[in-house]
Amino acid sequence: MDIVFNSLLVHHILSREVESSRPDSMTFDLNGTIVEFSKEDFLLVTGLWWSSIKLVRSVEVMESLQLKYFKNLMTIEVHPTKFKECYKMLEFENDLDVVKISLVHYYVLGLIGKGKIKSSINKSLLDDVKDLEYFNSLNWGYILCERTFNGLKKVLKDKVTSYKENVWANEIISSIAGRTAVQLNNNVVP
């Protein structure tokens, strides 16, 4: 199935969010039909899962991947574009480091989809991935679901009124077409 992302449709749906009794879901009123999007739905759509196992990161001292491969580039956070550029240029000492840095790369640019303008990568991911067993035990379904829901809830913050005004204007303009002006031909604005 070919699916094309439609940001206007997503904004339209998000502007119709209503309060939900469940803190782990988002509820929308779509033309009188109440639709709920829960964390279970998120996991079903993404193919991710909840992890009930939570390991503690190993305390053994390992050389920092940040210092080993990124030197002073990542003091606390780095822009995803810079991380991507550096990743392409890295000369790894061993295959395990390739796997570890690639996991961070995939997480940041694939799963999270960090925007190229306003986001940054926290270097703690490089600390977490040093212990692969710990990194793989993280509850990725929960982490990604929380980030997605928080992002969806923030996207229209302070923009709902503006968006509704634009939708209203489009509906009004389309409803008066043919009553207030007549288009004489395709080359002229009525």
PDB file of N, CA, C and O in Angstrom, residues 71-142:
ATOM      1  N   LYS A  71      35.820  13.152  19.850  1.00  0.00           N
ATOM      2  CA  LYS A  71      36.702  14.101  20.547  1.00  0.00           C
ATOM      3  C   LYS A  71      35.890  15.159  21.277  1.00  0.00           C
ATOM      4  O   LYS A  71      35.081  14.849  22.107  1.00  0.00           O
ATOM      5  N   ASN A  72      36.108  16.422  20.933  1.00  0.00           N
ATOM      6  CA  ASN A  72      35.428  17.514  21.625  1.00  0.00           C
ATOM      7  C   ASN A  72      34.124  17.928  20.954  1.00  0.00           C
ATOM      8  O   ASN A  72      33.488  18.878  21.376  1.00  0.00           O
ATOM      9  N   LEU A  73      33.747  17.223  19.892  1.00  0.00           N
ATOM     10  CA  LEU A  73      32.531  17.586  19.158  1.00  0.00           C
ATOM     11  C   LEU A  73      31.292  17.514  20.047  1.00  0.00           C
ATOM     12  O   LEU A  73      30.433  18.365  19.998  1.00  0.00           O
ATOM     13  N   MET A  74      31.214  16.485  20.868  1.00  0.00           N
ATOM     14  CA  MET A  74      30.023  16.285  21.688  1.00  0.00           C
ATOM     15  C   MET A  74      30.331  16.537  23.155  1.00  0.00           C
ATOM     16  O   MET A  74      30.583  15.616  23.897  1.00  0.00           O
ATOM     17  N   THR A  75      30.309  17.781  23.563  1.00  0.00           N
ATOM     18  CA  THR A  75      30.515  18.080  24.968  1.00  0.00           C
ATOM     19  C   THR A  75      29.300  17.640  25.775  1.00  0.00           C
ATOM     20  O   THR A  75      29.402  16.898  26.719  1.00  0.00           O
ATOM     21  N   ILE A  76      28.120  18.089  25.379  1.00  0.00           N
ATOM     22  CA  ILE A  76      26.872  17.638  25.994  1.00  0.00           C
ATOM     23  C   ILE A  76      25.907  17.189  24.899  1.00  0.00           C
ATOM     24  O   ILE A  76      25.379  16.109  24.934  1.00  0.00           O
ATOM     25  N   GLU A  77      25.702  18.036  23.907  1.00  0.00           N
ATOM     26  CA  GLU A  77      24.784  17.728  22.823  1.00  0.00           C
ATOM     27  C   GLU A  77      25.409  18.148  21.500  1.00  0.00           C
ATOM     28  O   GLU A  77      26.294  18.987  21.468  1.00  0.00           O
ATOM     29  N   VAL A  78      24.931  17.550  20.418  1.00  0.00           N
ATOM     30  CA  VAL A  78      25.415  17.901  19.092  1.00  0.00           C
ATOM     31  C   VAL A  78      24.237  17.889  18.127  1.00  0.00           C
ATOM     32  O   VAL A  78      23.266  17.149  18.309  1.00  0.00           O
ATOM     33  N   HIS A  79      24.334  18.699  17.114  1.00  0.00           N
ATOM     34  CA  HIS A  79      23.293  18.778  16.095  1.00  0.00           C
ATOM     35  C   HIS A  79      23.300  17.493  15.262  1.00  0.00           C
ATOM     36  O   HIS A  79      24.370  16.986  14.916  1.00  0.00           O
ATOM     37  N   PRO A  80      22.143  16.928  14.914  1.00  0.00           N
ATOM     38  CA  PRO A  80      22.086  15.669  14.154  1.00  0.00           C
ATOM     39  C   PRO A  80      22.828  15.708  12.821  1.00  0.00           C
ATOM     40  O   PRO A  80      23.444  14.723  12.429  1.00  0.00           O
ATOM     41  N   THR A  81      22.796  16.842  12.134  1.00  0.00           N
ATOM     42  CA  THR A  81      23.490  16.944  10.852  1.00  0.00           C
ATOM     43  C   THR A  81      24.993  16.795  11.050  1.00  0.00           C
ATOM     44  O   THR A  81      25.668  16.103  10.283  1.00  0.00           O
ATOM     45  N   LYS A  82      25.532  17.402  12.095  1.00  0.00           N
ATOM     46  CA  LYS A  82      26.964  17.297  12.395  1.00  0.00           C
ATOM     47  C   LYS A  82      27.323  15.860  12.777  1.00  0.00           C
ATOM     48  O   LYS A  82      28.344  15.325  12.362  1.00  0.00           O
ATOM     49  N   PHE A  83      26.461  15.226  13.575  1.00  0.00           N
ATOM     50  CA  PHE A  83      26.676  13.835  13.961  1.00  0.00           C
ATOM     51  C   PHE A  83      26.712  12.945  12.717  1.00  0.00           C
ATOM     52  O   PHE A  83      27.569  12.078  12.575  1.00  0.00           O
ATOM     53  N   LYS A  84      25.780  13.175  11.808  1.00  0.00           N
ATOM     54  CA  LYS A  84      25.694  12.385  10.568  1.00  0.00           C
ATOM     55  C   LYS A  84      26.955  12.562   9.718  1.00  0.00           C
ATOM     56  O   LYS A  84      27.497  11.595   9.183  1.00  0.00           O
ATOM     57  N   GLU A  85      27.427  13.790   9.607  1.00  0.00           N
ATOM     58  CA  GLU A  85      28.660  14.067   8.843  1.00  0.00           C
ATOM     59  C   GLU A  85      29.849  13.344   9.462  1.00  0.00           C
ATOM     60  O   GLU A  85      30.648  12.720   8.757  1.00  0.00           O
ATOM     61  N   CYS A  86      29.984  13.431  10.772  1.00  0.00           N
ATOM     62  CA  CYS A  86      31.096  12.772  11.467  1.00  0.00           C
ATOM     63  C   CYS A  86      30.997  11.259  11.343  1.00  0.00           C
ATOM     64  O   CYS A  86      32.008  10.582  11.154  1.00  0.00           O
ATOM     65  N   TYR A  87      29.798  10.728  11.453  1.00  0.00           N
ATOM     66  CA  TYR A  87      29.570   9.287  11.371  1.00  0.00           C
ATOM     67  C   TYR A  87      30.118   8.737  10.053  1.00  0.00           C
ATOM     68  O   TYR A  87      30.740   7.684  10.022  1.00  0.00           O
ATOM     69  N   LYS A  88      29.885   9.461   8.974  1.00  0.00           N
ATOM     70  CA  LYS A  88      30.349   9.015   7.647  1.00  0.00           C
ATOM     71  C   LYS A  88      31.873   8.974   7.554  1.00  0.00           C
ATOM     72  O   LYS A  88      32.419   8.207   6.774  1.00  0.00           O
ATOM     73  N   MET A  89      32.547   9.792   8.338  1.00  0.00           N
ATOM     74  CA  MET A  89      34.005   9.920   8.256  1.00  0.00           C
ATOM     75  C   MET A  89      34.753   9.042   9.271  1.00  0.00           C
ATOM     76  O   MET A  89      35.968   8.955   9.222  1.00  0.00           O
ATOM     77  N   LEU A  90      34.040   8.400  10.169  1.00  0.00           N
ATOM     78  CA  LEU A  90      34.690   7.654  11.240  1.00  0.00           C
ATOM     79  C   LEU A  90      35.478   6.449  10.727  1.00  0.00           C
ATOM     80  O   LEU A  90      35.066   5.771   9.790  1.00  0.00           O
ATOM     81  N   GLU A  91      36.601   6.241  11.361  1.00  0.00           N
ATOM     82  CA  GLU A  91      37.400   5.033  11.122  1.00  0.00           C
ATOM     83  C   GLU A  91      37.380   4.253  12.431  1.00  0.00           C
ATOM     84  O   GLU A  91      38.041   4.621  13.391  1.00  0.00           O
ATOM     85  N   PHE A  92      36.620   3.183  12.427  1.00  0.00           N
ATOM     86  CA  PHE A  92      36.386   2.424  13.651  1.00  0.00           C
ATOM     87  C   PHE A  92      37.550   1.495  13.961  1.00  0.00           C
ATOM     88  O   PHE A  92      38.179   0.945  13.065  1.00  0.00           O
ATOM     89  N   GLU A  93      37.795   1.314  15.253  1.00  0.00           N
ATOM     90  CA  GLU A  93      38.864   0.424  15.708  1.00  0.00           C
ATOM     91  C   GLU A  93      38.450  -1.038  15.662  1.00  0.00           C
ATOM     92  O   GLU A  93      39.294  -1.915  15.519  1.00  0.00           O
ATOM     93  N   ASN A  94      37.125  -1.301  15.808  1.00  0.00           N
ATOM     94  CA  ASN A  94      36.652  -2.689  15.810  1.00  0.00           C
ATOM     95  C   ASN A  94      35.189  -2.751  15.406  1.00  0.00           C
ATOM     96  O   ASN A  94      34.498  -1.734  15.369  1.00  0.00           O
ATOM     97  N   ASP A  95      34.726  -3.953  15.115  1.00  0.00           N
ATOM     98  CA  ASP A  95      33.352  -4.150  14.652  1.00  0.00           C
ATOM     99  C   ASP A  95      32.323  -3.817  15.727  1.00  0.00           C
ATOM    100  O   ASP A  95      31.228  -3.333  15.420  1.00  0.00           O
ATOM    101  N   LEU A  96      32.647  -4.082  16.974  1.00  0.00           N
ATOM    102  CA  LEU A  96      31.705  -3.802  18.055  1.00  0.00           C
ATOM    103  C   LEU A  96      31.430  -2.297  18.162  1.00  0.00           C
ATOM    104  O   LEU A  96      30.288  -1.888  18.375  1.00  0.00           O
ATOM    105  N   ASP A  97      32.453  -1.480  17.976  1.00  0.00           N
ATOM    106  CA  ASP A  97      32.249  -0.032  17.994  1.00  0.00           C
ATOM    107  C   ASP A  97      31.379   0.410  16.816  1.00  0.00           C
ATOM    108  O   ASP A  97      30.566   1.326  16.945  1.00  0.00           O
ATOM    109  N   VAL A  98      31.530  -0.246  15.667  1.00  0.00           N
ATOM    110  CA  VAL A  98      30.683   0.063  14.505  1.00  0.00           C
ATOM    111  C   VAL A  98      29.226  -0.176  14.874  1.00  0.00           C
ATOM    112  O   VAL A  98      28.354   0.655  14.605  1.00  0.00           O
ATOM    113  N   VAL A  99      28.952  -1.310  15.502  1.00  0.00           N
ATOM    114  CA  VAL A  99      27.583  -1.652  15.899  1.00  0.00           C
ATOM    115  C   VAL A  99      27.046  -0.620  16.886  1.00  0.00           C
ATOM    116  O   VAL A  99      25.928  -0.127  16.741  1.00  0.00           O
ATOM    117  N   LYS A 100      27.832  -0.280  17.876  1.00  0.00           N
ATOM    118  CA  LYS A 100      27.380   0.640  18.918  1.00  0.00           C
ATOM    119  C   LYS A 100      27.072   2.030  18.361  1.00  0.00           C
ATOM    120  O   LYS A 100      26.004   2.590  18.616  1.00  0.00           O
ATOM    121  N   ILE A 101      27.993   2.588  17.596  1.00  0.00           N
ATOM    122  CA  ILE A 101      27.784   3.928  17.034  1.00  0.00           C
ATOM    123  C   ILE A 101      26.644   3.888  16.011  1.00  0.00           C
ATOM    124  O   ILE A 101      25.848   4.820  15.918  1.00  0.00           O
ATOM    125  N   SER A 102      26.530   2.789  15.268  1.00  0.00           N
ATOM    126  CA  SER A 102      25.442   2.657  14.291  1.00  0.00           C
ATOM    127  C   SER A 102      24.084   2.593  14.979  1.00  0.00           C
ATOM    128  O   SER A 102      23.089   3.106  14.451  1.00  0.00           O
ATOM    129  N   LEU A 103      24.019   1.967  16.149  1.00  0.00           N
ATOM    130  CA  LEU A 103      22.768   1.939  16.905  1.00  0.00           C
ATOM    131  C   LEU A 103      22.341   3.349  17.316  1.00  0.00           C
ATOM    132  O   LEU A 103      21.167   3.700  17.216  1.00  0.00           O
ATOM    133  N   VAL A 104      23.289   4.143  17.764  1.00  0.00           N
ATOM    134  CA  VAL A 104      22.973   5.534  18.130  1.00  0.00           C
ATOM    135  C   VAL A 104      22.519   6.291  16.885  1.00  0.00           C
ATOM    136  O   VAL A 104      21.530   7.018  16.906  1.00  0.00           O
ATOM    137  N   HIS A 105      23.236   6.097  15.787  1.00  0.00           N
ATOM    138  CA  HIS A 105      22.888   6.751  14.521  1.00  0.00           C
ATOM    139  C   HIS A 105      21.465   6.376  14.099  1.00  0.00           C
ATOM    140  O   HIS A 105      20.652   7.225  13.752  1.00  0.00           O
ATOM    141  N   TYR A 106      21.137   5.089  14.155  1.00  0.00           N
ATOM    142  CA  TYR A 106      19.807   4.620  13.768  1.00  0.00           C
ATOM    143  C   TYR A 106      18.731   5.156  14.709  1.00  0.00           C
ATOM    144  O   TYR A 106      17.672   5.603  14.271  1.00  0.00           O
ATOM    145  N   TYR A 107      19.014   5.127  16.000  1.00  0.00           N
ATOM    146  CA  TYR A 107      18.049   5.609  16.979  1.00  0.00           C
ATOM    147  C   TYR A 107      17.717   7.079  16.731  1.00  0.00           C
ATOM    148  O   TYR A 107      16.567   7.473  16.655  1.00  0.00           O
ATOM    149  N   VAL A 108      18.760   7.895  16.593  1.00  0.00           N
ATOM    150  CA  VAL A 108      18.572   9.337  16.471  1.00  0.00           C
ATOM    151  C   VAL A 108      17.953   9.729  15.139  1.00  0.00           C
ATOM    152  O   VAL A 108      17.016  10.510  15.082  1.00  0.00           O
ATOM    153  N   LEU A 109      18.490   9.189  14.048  1.00  0.00           N
ATOM    154  CA  LEU A 109      18.039   9.636  12.734  1.00  0.00           C
ATOM    155  C   LEU A 109      16.948   8.753  12.142  1.00  0.00           C
ATOM    156  O   LEU A 109      16.221   9.197  11.257  1.00  0.00           O
ATOM    157  N   GLY A 110      16.801   7.531  12.617  1.00  0.00           N
ATOM    158  CA  GLY A 110      15.782   6.637  12.080  1.00  0.00           C
ATOM    159  C   GLY A 110      14.542   6.576  12.948  1.00  0.00           C
ATOM    160  O   GLY A 110      13.458   6.954  12.528  1.00  0.00           O
ATOM    161  N   LEU A 111      14.702   6.124  14.182  1.00  0.00           N
ATOM    162  CA  LEU A 111      13.540   5.950  15.054  1.00  0.00           C
ATOM    163  C   LEU A 111      12.968   7.268  15.548  1.00  0.00           C
ATOM    164  O   LEU A 111      11.776   7.495  15.483  1.00  0.00           O
ATOM    165  N   ILE A 112      13.821   8.115  16.056  1.00  0.00           N
ATOM    166  CA  ILE A 112      13.343   9.380  16.606  1.00  0.00           C
ATOM    167  C   ILE A 112      13.086  10.387  15.497  1.00  0.00           C
ATOM    168  O   ILE A 112      12.207  11.207  15.589  1.00  0.00           O
ATOM    169  N   GLY A 113      13.866  10.312  14.437  1.00  0.00           N
ATOM    170  CA  GLY A 113      13.669  11.241  13.331  1.00  0.00           C
ATOM    171  C   GLY A 113      13.955  12.666  13.739  1.00  0.00           C
ATOM    172  O   GLY A 113      13.178  13.568  13.499  1.00  0.00           O
ATOM    173  N   LYS A 114      15.089  12.862  14.388  1.00  0.00           N
ATOM    174  CA  LYS A 114      15.448  14.193  14.858  1.00  0.00           C
ATOM    175  C   LYS A 114      15.396  15.182  13.701  1.00  0.00           C
ATOM    176  O   LYS A 114      15.948  14.951  12.635  1.00  0.00           O
ATOM    177  N   GLY A 115      14.715  16.295  13.911  1.00  0.00           N
ATOM    178  CA  GLY A 115      14.646  17.343  12.900  1.00  0.00           C
ATOM    179  C   GLY A 115      16.008  17.953  12.657  1.00  0.00           C
ATOM    180  O   GLY A 115      16.886  17.917  13.503  1.00  0.00           O
ATOM    181  N   LYS A 116      16.186  18.485  11.492  1.00  0.00           N
ATOM    182  CA  LYS A 116      17.488  19.034  11.131  1.00  0.00           C
ATOM    183  C   LYS A 116      17.674  20.470  11.599  1.00  0.00           C
ATOM    184  O   LYS A 116      18.724  21.034  11.442  1.00  0.00           O
ATOM    185  N   ILE A 117      16.635  21.069  12.173  1.00  0.00           N
ATOM    186  CA  ILE A 117      16.736  22.481  12.524  1.00  0.00           C
ATOM    187  C   ILE A 117      16.861  22.717  14.024  1.00  0.00           C
ATOM    188  O   ILE A 117      17.801  23.333  14.480  1.00  0.00           O
ATOM    189  N   LYS A 118      15.942  22.184  14.819  1.00  0.00           N
ATOM    190  CA  LYS A 118      15.836  22.578  16.221  1.00  0.00           C
ATOM    191  C   LYS A 118      16.287  21.539  17.228  1.00  0.00           C
ATOM    192  O   LYS A 118      16.065  21.699  18.401  1.00  0.00           O
ATOM    193  N   SER A 119      16.871  20.451  16.814  1.00  0.00           N
ATOM    194  CA  SER A 119      17.137  19.395  17.783  1.00  0.00           C
ATOM    195  C   SER A 119      18.624  19.160  17.980  1.00  0.00           C
ATOM    196  O   SER A 119      19.450  19.658  17.242  1.00  0.00           O
ATOM    197  N   SER A 120      18.912  18.369  18.982  1.00  0.00           N
ATOM    198  CA  SER A 120      20.294  17.993  19.247  1.00  0.00           C
ATOM    199  C   SER A 120      20.314  16.585  19.823  1.00  0.00           C
ATOM    200  O   SER A 120      19.309  16.072  20.289  1.00  0.00           O
ATOM    201  N   ILE A 121      21.482  15.967  19.761  1.00  0.00           N
ATOM    202  CA  ILE A 121      21.666  14.607  20.246  1.00  0.00           C
ATOM    203  C   ILE A 121      22.377  14.679  21.583  1.00  0.00           C
ATOM    204  O   ILE A 121      23.433  15.291  21.699  1.00  0.00           O
ATOM    205  N   ASN A 122      21.824  14.048  22.582  1.00  0.00           N
ATOM    206  CA  ASN A 122      22.443  14.040  23.889  1.00  0.00           C
ATOM    207  C   ASN A 122      23.525  12.964  23.922  1.00  0.00           C
ATOM    208  O   ASN A 122      23.295  11.831  23.523  1.00  0.00           O
ATOM    209  N   LYS A 123      24.683  13.309  24.410  1.00  0.00           N
ATOM    210  CA  LYS A 123      25.809  12.367  24.423  1.00  0.00           C
ATOM    211  C   LYS A 123      25.595  11.189  25.367  1.00  0.00           C
ATOM    212  O   LYS A 123      26.295  10.200  25.300  1.00  0.00           O
ATOM    213  N   SER A 124      24.588  11.263  26.213  1.00  0.00           N
ATOM    214  CA  SER A 124      24.319  10.141  27.120  1.00  0.00           C
ATOM    215  C   SER A 124      23.981   8.869  26.340  1.00  0.00           C
ATOM    216  O   SER A 124      24.186   7.767  26.840  1.00  0.00           O
ATOM    217  N   LEU A 125      23.487   9.004  25.115  1.00  0.00           N
ATOM    218  CA  LEU A 125      23.226   7.824  24.282  1.00  0.00           C
ATOM    219  C   LEU A 125      24.511   7.045  24.036  1.00  0.00           C
ATOM    220  O   LEU A 125      24.506   5.820  24.002  1.00  0.00           O
ATOM    221  N   LEU A 126      25.616   7.763  23.866  1.00  0.00           N
ATOM    222  CA  LEU A 126      26.909   7.096  23.654  1.00  0.00           C
ATOM    223  C   LEU A 126      27.377   6.399  24.924  1.00  0.00           C
ATOM    224  O   LEU A 126      28.087   5.399  24.854  1.00  0.00           O
ATOM    225  N   ASP A 127      26.974   6.908  26.073  1.00  0.00           N
ATOM    226  CA  ASP A 127      27.285   6.223  27.331  1.00  0.00           C
ATOM    227  C   ASP A 127      26.403   4.987  27.498  1.00  0.00           C
ATOM    228  O   ASP A 127      26.871   3.937  27.915  1.00  0.00           O
ATOM    229  N   ASP A 128      25.108   5.136  27.142  1.00  0.00           N
ATOM    230  CA  ASP A 128      24.173   4.013  27.265  1.00  0.00           C
ATOM    231  C   ASP A 128      24.562   2.846  26.366  1.00  0.00           C
ATOM    232  O   ASP A 128      24.462   1.686  26.762  1.00  0.00           O
ATOM    233  N   VAL A 129      25.006   3.137  25.149  1.00  0.00           N
ATOM    234  CA  VAL A 129      25.282   2.078  24.175  1.00  0.00           C
ATOM    235  C   VAL A 129      26.599   1.352  24.456  1.00  0.00           C
ATOM    236  O   VAL A 129      26.846   0.286  23.911  1.00  0.00           O
ATOM    237  N   LYS A 130      27.429   1.903  25.346  1.00  0.00           N
ATOM    238  CA  LYS A 130      28.669   1.193  25.699  1.00  0.00           C
ATOM    239  C   LYS A 130      28.361  -0.194  26.234  1.00  0.00           C
ATOM    240  O   LYS A 130      29.083  -1.139  25.979  1.00  0.00           O
ATOM    241  N   ASP A 131      27.266  -0.289  26.991  1.00  0.00           N
ATOM    242  CA  ASP A 131      26.810  -1.579  27.507  1.00  0.00           C
ATOM    243  C   ASP A 131      25.645  -2.017  26.612  1.00  0.00           C
ATOM    244  O   ASP A 131      24.500  -1.631  26.832  1.00  0.00           O
ATOM    245  N   LEU A 132      25.931  -2.811  25.594  1.00  0.00           N
ATOM    246  CA  LEU A 132      24.922  -3.213  24.613  1.00  0.00           C
ATOM    247  C   LEU A 132      23.737  -3.934  25.239  1.00  0.00           C
ATOM    248  O   LEU A 132      22.595  -3.732  24.829  1.00  0.00           O
ATOM    249  N   GLU A 133      24.005  -4.759  26.218  1.00  0.00           N
ATOM    250  CA  GLU A 133      22.913  -5.492  26.864  1.00  0.00           C
ATOM    251  C   GLU A 133      21.955  -4.514  27.537  1.00  0.00           C
ATOM    252  O   GLU A 133      20.729  -4.647  27.434  1.00  0.00           O
ATOM    253  N   TYR A 134      22.515  -3.508  28.193  1.00  0.00           N
ATOM    254  CA  TYR A 134      21.687  -2.484  28.827  1.00  0.00           C
ATOM    255  C   TYR A 134      20.916  -1.693  27.764  1.00  0.00           C
ATOM    256  O   TYR A 134      19.709  -1.488  27.876  1.00  0.00           O
ATOM    257  N   PHE A 135      21.606  -1.228  26.730  1.00  0.00           N
ATOM    258  CA  PHE A 135      20.995  -0.426  25.664  1.00  0.00           C
ATOM    259  C   PHE A 135      19.828  -1.179  25.023  1.00  0.00           C
ATOM    260  O   PHE A 135      18.763  -0.621  24.801  1.00  0.00           O
ATOM    261  N   ASN A 136      20.029  -2.461  24.738  1.00  0.00           N
ATOM    262  CA  ASN A 136      18.985  -3.265  24.107  1.00  0.00           C
ATOM    263  C   ASN A 136      17.835  -3.578  25.052  1.00  0.00           C
ATOM    264  O   ASN A 136      16.740  -3.903  24.600  1.00  0.00           O
ATOM    265  N   SER A 137      18.062  -3.467  26.359  1.00  0.00           N
ATOM    266  CA  SER A 137      16.992  -3.744  27.311  1.00  0.00           C
ATOM    267  C   SER A 137      16.109  -2.525  27.564  1.00  0.00           C
ATOM    268  O   SER A 137      15.071  -2.647  28.205  1.00  0.00           O
ATOM    269  N   LEU A 138      16.535  -1.360  27.078  1.00  0.00           N
ATOM    270  CA  LEU A 138      15.727  -0.163  27.284  1.00  0.00           C
ATOM    271  C   LEU A 138      14.359  -0.360  26.642  1.00  0.00           C
ATOM    272  O   LEU A 138      14.231  -1.009  25.605  1.00  0.00           O
ATOM    273  N   ASN A 139      13.361   0.215  27.220  1.00  0.00           N
ATOM    274  CA  ASN A 139      11.996   0.038  26.768  1.00  0.00           C
ATOM    275  C   ASN A 139      11.729   0.973  25.590  1.00  0.00           C
ATOM    276  O   ASN A 139      11.082   2.004  25.731  1.00  0.00           O
ATOM    277  N   TRP A 140      12.215   0.600  24.408  1.00  0.00           N
ATOM    278  CA  TRP A 140      12.152   1.469  23.232  1.00  0.00           C
ATOM    279  C   TRP A 140      10.718   1.763  22.818  1.00  0.00           C
ATOM    280  O   TRP A 140      10.408   2.868  22.369  1.00  0.00           O
ATOM    281  N   GLY A 141       9.824   0.805  22.936  1.00  0.00           N
ATOM    282  CA  GLY A 141       8.424   1.059  22.612  1.00  0.00           C
ATOM    283  C   GLY A 141       7.864   2.183  23.462  1.00  0.00           C
ATOM    284  O   GLY A 141       7.226   3.112  22.968  1.00  0.00           O
ATOM    285  N   TYR A 142       8.130   2.115  24.767  1.00  0.00           N
ATOM    286  CA  TYR A 142       7.652   3.144  25.689  1.00  0.00           C
ATOM    287  C   TYR A 142       8.325   4.489  25.395  1.00  0.00           C
ATOM    288  O   TYR A 142       7.669   5.523  25.328  1.00  0.00           O
TER     289      TYR A 142
END
